[in-house]
Amino acid sequence: MKALFVAGTGTDLGKTHVACALLRAAQARGLCVDAFKPVVSGFDPEAPETSDPARLAAAMGRPNAWAEISPRRYRAPLAPNLAARLEGHTLAMADLIADCRTWLDGRDTDFALVEGAGGVMSPMTDDATNLDLMATLALPVLLVAGSYLGTASHLLTALEVLRARGLKVVGIVVSESLDAPNLDQTVEMLRTFERQTPIVVAPRDPDWSAAELADLLL
């Protein structure tokens, strides 16, 4: 089984947009796929269909699977540890790691992805970040960035910390940010600074096929 961790340089940059497109592209190649987002905040139980896990479920043609995709769901649109605390829960990194490993060990599929919450250095628990989860799981990383002013600094910083922890970044996706500088110019600039890992462009188009990304990763 091929597995990836989908990480972001920040929050609300299009990780789920990219993950959904990649899942659809993998299925179009005849692969059996699955996805996991160990914790999600900003979840509205009155409208679960608007959530990230529901979008992942829909991309796989399993619209009712959102609860399996994200077993830990919290209402407040805050860092997971803060959102959990508001509901009387305490998130522990050991539990998140165990959730991910149990899920990965139980997959009988060709391609699986784990999607993080927030950015690479976003807090997940009171004493650990997304990076700590990623480093323990040691999955290859697909890194998603935006195209806003300042994205170069955020992307290059994320790459430095990921590589410092021994993680392999197998692909970079620049997800189009609305009302941002010219997308092509931004990507051209990023490619002058990052030559190790291929960079793919993801327009904010719901029909984006992710074929180029699938060719790179699958």
Coordinates of N, CA, C and O in Angstrom, one line a residue, residues 119-195:
G119 N -1.4 23.8 9.8 CA -0.1 23.8 9.2 C 0.9 22.9 9.9 O 0.6 22.2 10.9
V120 N 2.0 22.8 9.3 CA 3.1 21.9 9.8 C 3.3 22.1 11.3 O 3.5 21.1 12.0
M121 N 3.4 23.3 11.7 CA 3.7 23.6 13.1 C 2.5 23.9 13.9 O 2.7 24.5 15.0
S122 N 1.3 23.7 13.4 CA 0.1 24.0 14.2 C 0.0 23.0 15.4 O 0.3 21.8 15.3
P123 N -0.3 23.5 16.6 CA -0.5 22.7 17.7 C -1.6 21.7 17.5 O -2.7 22.0 17.0
M124 N -1.4 20.4 17.9 CA -2.4 19.4 17.9 C -2.9 19.0 19.3 O -4.0 18.8 19.5
T125 N -1.9 19.0 20.2 CA -2.2 18.8 21.6 C -1.6 19.9 22.4 O -1.0 20.8 21.8
D126 N -1.6 19.9 23.7 CA -1.1 20.9 24.5 C 0.5 20.9 24.5 O 1.1 21.9 24.9
D127 N 1.1 19.9 24.0 CA 2.5 19.8 24.0 C 3.1 19.3 22.7 O 4.3 18.9 22.7
A128 N 2.4 19.2 21.7 CA 2.9 18.6 20.4 C 2.2 19.2 19.2 O 1.0 19.7 19.3
T129 N 2.9 19.2 18.1 CA 2.4 19.8 16.9 C 2.1 18.8 15.8 O 2.4 17.6 16.0
N130 N 1.6 19.2 14.7 CA 1.4 18.4 13.5 C 2.7 17.7 13.1 O 2.8 16.5 12.8
L131 N 3.8 18.5 13.2 CA 5.1 18.0 12.9 C 5.5 16.7 13.7 O 6.1 15.8 13.2
D132 N 5.2 16.8 15.0 CA 5.5 15.6 15.9 C 4.7 14.4 15.4 O 5.2 13.3 15.4
L133 N 3.5 14.6 15.0 CA 2.7 13.4 14.5 C 3.3 12.9 13.2 O 3.5 11.7 13.1
M134 N 3.6 13.8 12.3 CA 4.2 13.4 11.0 C 5.5 12.7 11.2 O 5.8 11.7 10.6
A135 N 6.4 13.2 12.1 CA 7.7 12.6 12.3 C 7.6 11.2 12.9 O 8.3 10.3 12.5
T136 N 6.6 11.0 13.7 CA 6.4 9.6 14.3 C 5.8 8.7 13.3 O 6.3 7.5 13.2
L137 N 4.9 9.1 12.5 CA 4.3 8.2 11.5 C 5.3 7.9 10.3 O 5.3 6.9 9.7
A138 N 6.2 9.0 10.1 CA 7.2 8.8 9.0 C 6.7 8.5 7.7 O 7.4 7.8 6.9
L139 N 5.6 9.0 7.3 CA 5.0 8.8 6.0 C 5.6 9.9 5.0 O 6.0 11.0 5.5
P140 N 5.8 9.6 3.7 CA 6.1 10.6 2.8 C 5.1 11.7 2.8 O 3.9 11.5 3.1
V141 N 5.6 12.9 2.6 CA 4.8 14.1 2.8 C 4.4 14.8 1.4 O 5.3 15.0 0.6
L142 N 3.2 15.1 1.3 CA 2.7 16.0 0.2 C 2.4 17.3 0.8 O 1.5 17.4 1.7
L143 N 3.2 18.3 0.5 CA 3.1 19.6 1.2 C 2.3 20.6 0.3 O 2.6 20.8 -0.9
V144 N 1.2 21.2 0.9 CA 0.4 22.1 0.2 C 0.6 23.5 0.7 O 0.6 23.8 1.9
A145 N 0.9 24.4 -0.2 CA 1.1 25.9 0.1 C 0.0 26.7 -0.6 O -0.6 26.2 -1.5
G146 N -0.1 28.0 -0.2 CA -1.0 28.9 -1.0 C -0.2 29.6 -2.0 O 1.0 29.3 -2.3
S147 N -0.8 30.7 -2.6 CA -0.1 31.5 -3.6 C -0.1 33.0 -3.1 O 0.1 33.8 -3.9
Y148 N -0.5 33.2 -1.9 CA -0.6 34.6 -1.4 C 0.8 35.2 -1.2 O 1.8 34.6 -1.2
L149 N 0.8 36.5 -1.0 CA 2.0 37.2 -0.7 C 2.6 36.7 0.6 O 1.9 36.8 1.6
G150 N 3.8 36.3 0.6 CA 4.5 35.7 1.8 C 4.5 34.2 1.8 O 5.1 33.6 2.7
T151 N 3.9 33.6 0.8 CA 3.9 32.1 0.7 C 5.3 31.5 0.6 O 5.6 30.4 1.1
A152 N 6.2 32.2 -0.1 CA 7.6 31.7 -0.3 C 8.2 31.5 1.1 O 8.8 30.4 1.3
S153 N 8.1 32.4 2.0 CA 8.7 32.3 3.3 C 8.1 31.1 4.0 O 8.8 30.3 4.6
H154 N 6.8 31.0 4.0 CA 6.1 29.9 4.7 C 6.5 28.6 4.1 O 6.7 27.6 4.9
L155 N 6.5 28.5 2.8 CA 6.9 27.2 2.2 C 8.3 26.8 2.5 O 8.6 25.6 2.8
L156 N 9.2 27.7 2.3 CA 10.6 27.3 2.5 C 10.9 27.0 4.0 O 11.7 26.1 4.3
T157 N 10.2 27.7 4.9 CA 10.4 27.4 6.3 C 9.9 26.0 6.6 O 10.5 25.2 7.3
A158 N 8.7 25.7 6.0 CA 8.1 24.3 6.3 C 9.0 23.2 5.7 O 9.2 22.2 6.4
L159 N 9.6 23.5 4.6 CA 10.5 22.5 4.0 C 11.7 22.2 4.9 O 12.1 21.1 5.1
E160 N 12.2 23.3 5.4 CA 13.4 23.2 6.3 C 13.1 22.3 7.5 O 13.9 21.5 7.9
V161 N 12.0 22.6 8.2 CA 11.7 21.9 9.4 C 11.3 20.4 9.1 O 11.6 19.5 9.9
L162 N 10.6 20.2 8.0 CA 10.3 18.8 7.6 C 11.5 18.0 7.4 O 11.7 16.9 7.9
R163 N 12.4 18.6 6.6 CA 13.7 17.8 6.3 C 14.6 17.7 7.5 O 15.3 16.7 7.6
A164 N 14.5 18.7 8.4 CA 15.3 18.6 9.6 C 14.9 17.4 10.5 O 15.7 16.9 11.3
R165 N 13.6 17.0 10.4 CA 13.1 15.9 11.2 C 13.1 14.6 10.4 O 12.6 13.6 10.8
G166 N 13.8 14.6 9.3 CA 14.0 13.4 8.5 C 12.9 13.0 7.6 O 12.8 11.8 7.2
L167 N 11.9 13.9 7.4 CA 10.8 13.5 6.5 C 11.1 13.8 5.1 O 11.7 14.8 4.7
K168 N 10.6 12.9 4.2 CA 10.7 13.0 2.8 C 9.5 13.7 2.2 O 8.4 13.3 2.3
V169 N 9.8 14.9 1.5 CA 8.7 15.6 0.9 C 8.7 15.2 -0.6 O 9.7 15.4 -1.3
V170 N 7.7 14.5 -1.0 CA 7.6 13.9 -2.3 C 6.9 14.7 -3.4 O 7.0 14.5 -4.6
G171 N 6.3 15.8 -2.9 CA 5.6 16.7 -3.8 C 5.2 17.9 -3.1 O 4.9 17.9 -1.9
I172 N 5.1 19.0 -3.9 CA 4.6 20.3 -3.4 C 3.5 20.8 -4.3 O 3.6 20.7 -5.5
V173 N 2.4 21.2 -3.7 CA 1.3 21.7 -4.5 C 1.1 23.2 -4.1 O 0.9 23.5 -2.9
V174 N 1.1 24.1 -5.0 CA 0.8 25.5 -4.8 C -0.7 25.6 -5.1 O -1.1 25.6 -6.3
S175 N -1.5 25.8 -4.1 CA -3.0 25.9 -4.2 C -3.3 27.4 -4.4 O -2.9 28.2 -3.6
E176 N -4.1 27.7 -5.4 CA -4.4 29.1 -5.7 C -5.1 29.7 -4.6 O -6.1 29.3 -4.1
S177 N -4.6 30.9 -4.1 CA -5.2 31.7 -3.1 C -6.0 32.8 -3.9 O -5.5 33.4 -4.8
L178 N -7.2 33.0 -3.4 CA -8.0 34.1 -4.1 C -7.5 35.4 -3.7 O -7.0 35.7 -2.7
D179 N -7.6 36.4 -4.7 CA -7.2 37.8 -4.5 C -5.7 37.8 -4.1 O -5.3 38.6 -3.3
A180 N -4.9 37.0 -4.8 CA -3.5 36.9 -4.5 C -2.7 37.3 -5.7 O -3.2 37.5 -6.8
P181 N -1.4 37.4 -5.6 CA -0.5 37.8 -6.8 C -0.7 36.7 -7.9 O -1.2 35.6 -7.6
N182 N -0.2 37.0 -9.0 CA -0.3 36.1 -10.2 C 0.3 34.7 -9.8 O 1.4 34.6 -9.4
L183 N -0.6 33.7 -10.1 CA -0.2 32.4 -9.7 C 1.0 31.9 -10.4 O 1.9 31.3 -9.8
D184 N 1.1 32.1 -11.7 CA 2.2 31.6 -12.5 C 3.5 32.2 -12.0 O 4.5 31.6 -11.9
Q185 N 3.5 33.5 -11.8 CA 4.7 34.2 -11.3 C 5.1 33.7 -9.9 O 6.3 33.5 -9.7
T186 N 4.1 33.4 -9.1 CA 4.5 32.9 -7.7 C 5.2 31.5 -7.9 O 6.2 31.3 -7.2
V187 N 4.6 30.7 -8.7 CA 5.2 29.3 -8.8 C 6.6 29.4 -9.5 O 7.5 28.7 -9.1
E188 N 6.7 30.3 -10.5 CA 8.1 30.4 -11.1 C 9.1 30.9 -10.1 O 10.2 30.4 -10.0
M189 N 8.7 31.8 -9.2 CA 9.6 32.3 -8.1 C 10.0 31.1 -7.2 O 11.1 30.9 -6.8
L190 N 9.0 30.4 -6.8 CA 9.2 29.3 -5.8 C 10.2 28.2 -6.4 O 11.0 27.7 -5.7
R191 N 10.0 28.0 -7.7 CA 10.9 27.0 -8.4 C 12.3 27.4 -8.4 O 13.2 26.6 -8.5
T192 N 12.6 28.7 -8.3 CA 14.0 29.1 -8.3 C 14.7 28.9 -6.9 O 15.9 28.8 -6.8
F193 N 13.8 28.7 -5.9 CA 14.4 28.5 -4.6 C 14.3 27.0 -4.1 O 15.1 26.6 -3.3
E194 N 13.3 26.3 -4.7 CA 13.2 24.9 -4.3 C 13.3 24.0 -5.6 O 12.5 24.0 -6.5
R195 N 14.5 23.3 -5.6 CA 14.8 22.5 -6.8 C 14.8 21.0 -6.5 O 15.0 20.2 -7.4

